[in-house]
Coordinates of C-alpha atoms in Angstrom, one line a residue:
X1 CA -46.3 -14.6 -77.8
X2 CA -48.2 -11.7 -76.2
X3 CA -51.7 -11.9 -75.9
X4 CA -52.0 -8.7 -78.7
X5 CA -49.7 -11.0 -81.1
X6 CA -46.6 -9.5 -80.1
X7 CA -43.3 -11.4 -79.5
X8 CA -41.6 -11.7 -76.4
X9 CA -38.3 -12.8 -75.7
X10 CA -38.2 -15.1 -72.7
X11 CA -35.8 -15.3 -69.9
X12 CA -32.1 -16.8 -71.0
X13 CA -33.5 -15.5 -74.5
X14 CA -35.1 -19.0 -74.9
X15 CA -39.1 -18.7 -76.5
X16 CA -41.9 -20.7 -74.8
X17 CA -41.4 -23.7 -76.8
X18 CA -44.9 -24.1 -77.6
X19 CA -44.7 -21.7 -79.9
X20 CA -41.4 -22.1 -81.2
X21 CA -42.6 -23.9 -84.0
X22 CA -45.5 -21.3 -85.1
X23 CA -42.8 -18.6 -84.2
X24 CA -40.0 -20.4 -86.6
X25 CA -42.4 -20.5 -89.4
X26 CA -43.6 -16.8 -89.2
X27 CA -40.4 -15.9 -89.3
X28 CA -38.9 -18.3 -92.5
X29 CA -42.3 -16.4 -94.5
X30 CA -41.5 -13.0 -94.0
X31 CA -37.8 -13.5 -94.0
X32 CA -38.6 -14.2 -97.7
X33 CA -40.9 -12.0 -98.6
X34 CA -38.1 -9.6 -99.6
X35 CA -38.3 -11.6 -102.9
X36 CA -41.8 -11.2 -103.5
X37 CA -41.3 -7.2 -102.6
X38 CA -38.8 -7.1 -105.6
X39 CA -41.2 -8.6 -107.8
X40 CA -43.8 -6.3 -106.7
X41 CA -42.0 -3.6 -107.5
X42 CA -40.6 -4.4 -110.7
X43 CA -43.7 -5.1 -112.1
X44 CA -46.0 -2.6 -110.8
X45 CA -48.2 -4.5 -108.4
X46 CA -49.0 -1.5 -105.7
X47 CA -51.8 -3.3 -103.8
X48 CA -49.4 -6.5 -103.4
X49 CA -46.1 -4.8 -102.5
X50 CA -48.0 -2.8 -99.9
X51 CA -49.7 -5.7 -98.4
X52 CA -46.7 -7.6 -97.8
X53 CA -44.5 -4.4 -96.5
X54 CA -47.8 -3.8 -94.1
X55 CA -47.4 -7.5 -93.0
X56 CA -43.6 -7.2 -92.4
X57 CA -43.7 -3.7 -90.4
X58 CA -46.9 -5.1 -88.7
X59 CA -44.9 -7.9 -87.3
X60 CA -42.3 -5.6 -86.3
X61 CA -44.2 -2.9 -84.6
X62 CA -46.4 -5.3 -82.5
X63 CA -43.3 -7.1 -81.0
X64 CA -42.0 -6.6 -77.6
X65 CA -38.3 -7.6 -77.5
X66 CA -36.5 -7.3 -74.5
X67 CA -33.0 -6.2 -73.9
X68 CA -31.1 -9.0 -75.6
X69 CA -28.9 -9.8 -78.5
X70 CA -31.4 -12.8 -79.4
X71 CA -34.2 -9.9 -79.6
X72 CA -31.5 -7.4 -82.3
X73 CA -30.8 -10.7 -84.2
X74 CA -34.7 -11.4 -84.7
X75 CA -35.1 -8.2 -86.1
X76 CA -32.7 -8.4 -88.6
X77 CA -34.1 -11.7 -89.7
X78 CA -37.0 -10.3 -90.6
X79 CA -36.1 -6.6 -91.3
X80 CA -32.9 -7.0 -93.0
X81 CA -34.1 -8.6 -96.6
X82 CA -36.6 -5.4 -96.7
X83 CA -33.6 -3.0 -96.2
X84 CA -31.5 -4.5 -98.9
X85 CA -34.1 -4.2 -101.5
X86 CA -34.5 -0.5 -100.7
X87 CA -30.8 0.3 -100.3
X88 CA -30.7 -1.2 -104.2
X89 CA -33.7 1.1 -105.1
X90 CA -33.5 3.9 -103.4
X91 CA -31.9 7.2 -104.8
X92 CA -28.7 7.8 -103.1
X93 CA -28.1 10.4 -101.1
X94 CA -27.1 11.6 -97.4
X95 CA -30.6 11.6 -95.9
X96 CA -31.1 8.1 -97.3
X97 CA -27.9 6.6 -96.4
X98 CA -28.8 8.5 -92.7
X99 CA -32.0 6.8 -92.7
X100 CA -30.6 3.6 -94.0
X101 CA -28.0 3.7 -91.2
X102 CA -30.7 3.6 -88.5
X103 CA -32.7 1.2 -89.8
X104 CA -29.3 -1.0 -89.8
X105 CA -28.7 -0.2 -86.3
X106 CA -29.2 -3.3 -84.5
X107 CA -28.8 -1.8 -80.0
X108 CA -30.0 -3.8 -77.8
X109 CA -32.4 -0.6 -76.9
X110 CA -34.2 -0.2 -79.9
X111 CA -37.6 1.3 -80.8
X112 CA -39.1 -1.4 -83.0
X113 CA -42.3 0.6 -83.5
X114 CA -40.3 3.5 -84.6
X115 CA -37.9 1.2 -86.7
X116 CA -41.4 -0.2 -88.2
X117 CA -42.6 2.9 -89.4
X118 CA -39.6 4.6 -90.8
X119 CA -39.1 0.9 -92.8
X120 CA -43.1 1.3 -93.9
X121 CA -42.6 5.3 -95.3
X122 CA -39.4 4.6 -96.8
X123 CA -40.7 1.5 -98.6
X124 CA -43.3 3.3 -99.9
X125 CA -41.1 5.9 -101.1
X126 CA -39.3 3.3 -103.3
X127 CA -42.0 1.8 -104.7
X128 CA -42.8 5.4 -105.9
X129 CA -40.3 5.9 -107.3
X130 CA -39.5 2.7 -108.9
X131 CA -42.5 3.1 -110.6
X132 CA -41.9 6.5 -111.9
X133 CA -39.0 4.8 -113.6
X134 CA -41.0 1.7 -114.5
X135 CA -43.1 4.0 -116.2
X136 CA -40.7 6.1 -118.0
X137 CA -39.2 3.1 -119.9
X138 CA -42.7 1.6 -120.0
X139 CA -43.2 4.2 -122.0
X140 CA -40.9 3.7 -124.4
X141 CA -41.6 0.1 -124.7
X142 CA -45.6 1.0 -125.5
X143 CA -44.4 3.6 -128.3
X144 CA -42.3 0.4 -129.9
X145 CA -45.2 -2.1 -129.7
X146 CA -47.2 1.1 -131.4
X147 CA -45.0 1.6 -134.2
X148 CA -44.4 -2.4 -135.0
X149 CA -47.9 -3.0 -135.1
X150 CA -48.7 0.4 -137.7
X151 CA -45.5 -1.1 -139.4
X152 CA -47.2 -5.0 -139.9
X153 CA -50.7 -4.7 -140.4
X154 CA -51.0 -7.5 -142.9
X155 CA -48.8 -9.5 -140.8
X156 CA -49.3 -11.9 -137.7
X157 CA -50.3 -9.1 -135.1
X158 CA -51.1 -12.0 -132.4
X159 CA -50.6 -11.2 -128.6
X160 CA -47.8 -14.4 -129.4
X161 CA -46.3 -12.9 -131.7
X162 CA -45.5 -9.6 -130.8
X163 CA -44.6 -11.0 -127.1
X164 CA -41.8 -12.8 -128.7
X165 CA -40.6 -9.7 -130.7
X166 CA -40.1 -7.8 -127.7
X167 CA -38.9 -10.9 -125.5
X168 CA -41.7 -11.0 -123.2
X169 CA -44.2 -13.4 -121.9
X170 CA -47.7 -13.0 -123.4
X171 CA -49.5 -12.3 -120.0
X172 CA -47.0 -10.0 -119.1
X173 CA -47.0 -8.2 -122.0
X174 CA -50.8 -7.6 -122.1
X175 CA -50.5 -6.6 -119.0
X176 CA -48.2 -4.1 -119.8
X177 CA -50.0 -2.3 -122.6
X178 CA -53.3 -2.6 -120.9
X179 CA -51.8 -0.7 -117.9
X180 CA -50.3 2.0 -120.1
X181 CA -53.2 2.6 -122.3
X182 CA -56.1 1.7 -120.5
X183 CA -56.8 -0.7 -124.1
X184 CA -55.9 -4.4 -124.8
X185 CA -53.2 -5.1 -126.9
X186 CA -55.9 -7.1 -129.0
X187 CA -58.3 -3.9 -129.3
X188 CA -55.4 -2.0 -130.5
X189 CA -54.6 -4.0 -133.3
X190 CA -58.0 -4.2 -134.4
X191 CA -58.4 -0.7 -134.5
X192 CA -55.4 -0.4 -136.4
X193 CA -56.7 -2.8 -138.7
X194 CA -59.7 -0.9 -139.0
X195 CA -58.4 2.2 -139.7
X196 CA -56.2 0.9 -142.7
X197 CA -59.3 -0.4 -143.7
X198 CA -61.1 2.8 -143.8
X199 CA -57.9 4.4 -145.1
X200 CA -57.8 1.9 -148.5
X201 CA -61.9 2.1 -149.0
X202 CA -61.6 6.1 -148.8
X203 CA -58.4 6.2 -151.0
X204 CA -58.2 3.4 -153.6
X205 CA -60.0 1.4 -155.3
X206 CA -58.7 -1.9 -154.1
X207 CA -61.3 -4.7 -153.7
X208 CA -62.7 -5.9 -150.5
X209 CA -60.6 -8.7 -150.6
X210 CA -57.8 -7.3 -151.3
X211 CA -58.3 -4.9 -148.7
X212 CA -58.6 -7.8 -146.1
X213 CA -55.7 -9.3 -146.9
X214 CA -54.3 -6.0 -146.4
X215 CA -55.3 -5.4 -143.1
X216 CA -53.8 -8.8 -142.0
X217 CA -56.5 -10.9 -142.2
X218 CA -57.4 -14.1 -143.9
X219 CA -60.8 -14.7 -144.1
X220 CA -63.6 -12.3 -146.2
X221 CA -66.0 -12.7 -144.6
X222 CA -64.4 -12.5 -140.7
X223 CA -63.1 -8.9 -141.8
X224 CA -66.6 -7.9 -143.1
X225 CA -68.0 -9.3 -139.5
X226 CA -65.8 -7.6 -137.5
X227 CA -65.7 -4.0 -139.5
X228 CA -69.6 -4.2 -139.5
X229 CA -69.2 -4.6 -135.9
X230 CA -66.8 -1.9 -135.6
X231 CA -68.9 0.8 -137.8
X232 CA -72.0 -0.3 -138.3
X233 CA -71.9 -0.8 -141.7
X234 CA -70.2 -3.4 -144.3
X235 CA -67.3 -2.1 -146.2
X236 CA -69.0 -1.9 -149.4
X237 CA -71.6 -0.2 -147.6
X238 CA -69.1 2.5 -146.0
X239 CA -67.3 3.1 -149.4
X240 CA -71.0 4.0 -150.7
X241 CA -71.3 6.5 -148.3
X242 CA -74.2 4.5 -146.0
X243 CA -74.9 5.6 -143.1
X244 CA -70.9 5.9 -141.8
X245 CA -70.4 6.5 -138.1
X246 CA -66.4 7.4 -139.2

């Protein structure tokens, strides 16, 4: 190990064996960080994918291999689970398969630095455009959620429940619609809720209990709570024309 924190290869391609160890275990974490780099970019998570590619191509471009097959082979350990993540996202196409193709190339004279670099531009350029595909069918998914929760106002409209519909985990599904909208899943629904509300006060002349039932909630007095909160004003209050923000 260089004094800058590069690697060297020793003579008979044997490393110092004090730092064989540290070396070994460097090597086991971002071998596998490939995994986490697929999860990244399924999901979305820009500021994690790029910290792990800038820890993979850092490693690369600060080491100092020699001429040897030991020095090819360490690169691959740690480059190749990168390159096989972008060679499954990655458009095809000649001037990726090119670029592809060097990265792959494995001489015994090879340019790390350079290797580094075109393995940090072209991983960005997947991420990119994973997530303009993410967000394409994330789109899609938001307009469902939308429409089943317009569709079951007076039924359960918990972050639980509508996980489950859609065969998702309730943090990731928050996530989700948070990311898209800029608005909680939980917000949503209320406002929904409210709406209806509004809707039935302005258009019938259903009583306030009824109304809350209609809107999907159980308890009186919670719905007159939270529409107070909400306009400023009770519902009886807002059907009497008082003082109505909406």
């Amino acid at each position: 190990v260089t004094e800058e924190g590069g690697v060297s290869i020793l003579q008979n391609g044997w490393m110092a064996s004090e730092y064989n160890a540290r070396l070994e275990e460097q090597l086991h974490r971002l071998s596998g960080m490939a995994g986490f780099c697929q999860r990244y970019l399924e999901e979305g998570m820009r500021a994690e994918y790029e910290g792990a590619v800038h820890e993979i191509c850092d490693f690369l471009e600060n080491a100092s291999p020699a001429s040897s097959y030991e020095s090819a082979a360490l690169y691959m350990m740690v480059a190749a689970p990168l390159i096989c993540l972008l060679r499954r996202t990655l458009p095809d196409g000649t001037e990726n398969a090119g670029r592809l193709t060097q990265l792959c190339e494995s001489n015994l004279q090879m340019d790390w630095g350079k290797k580094a670099k075109l393995l940090r531009t072209m991983a960005q350029e997947a991420f990119d455009d994973s997530e303009r595909q993410r967000l394409n069918g994330l789109q899609g998914l938001i307009l469902q959620v939308e429409h089943y929760v317009q569709s079951h106002l007076d039924e359960d409209l918990s972050l639980g429940k509508i996980s489950q519909v859609f065969s998702y985990s309730p943090a990731h599904m928050a996530r989700l619609f948070k990311q898209y909208t800029a608005v909680s899943l939980r917000d949503y629904v209320q406002d929904q809720r409210i709406r209806l509300a509004l809707e039935l006060l302005r258009s019938t002349s259903l009583k306030i209990y009824e109304i809350t039932r209609r809107c999907g909630y159980e308890n009186t007095a919670y719905f007159i709570r939270v529409f107070k909160g909400v306009t400023g004003v009770t519902p009886q209050e807002w059907r009497n024309g008082e003082n109505r923000r909406f």
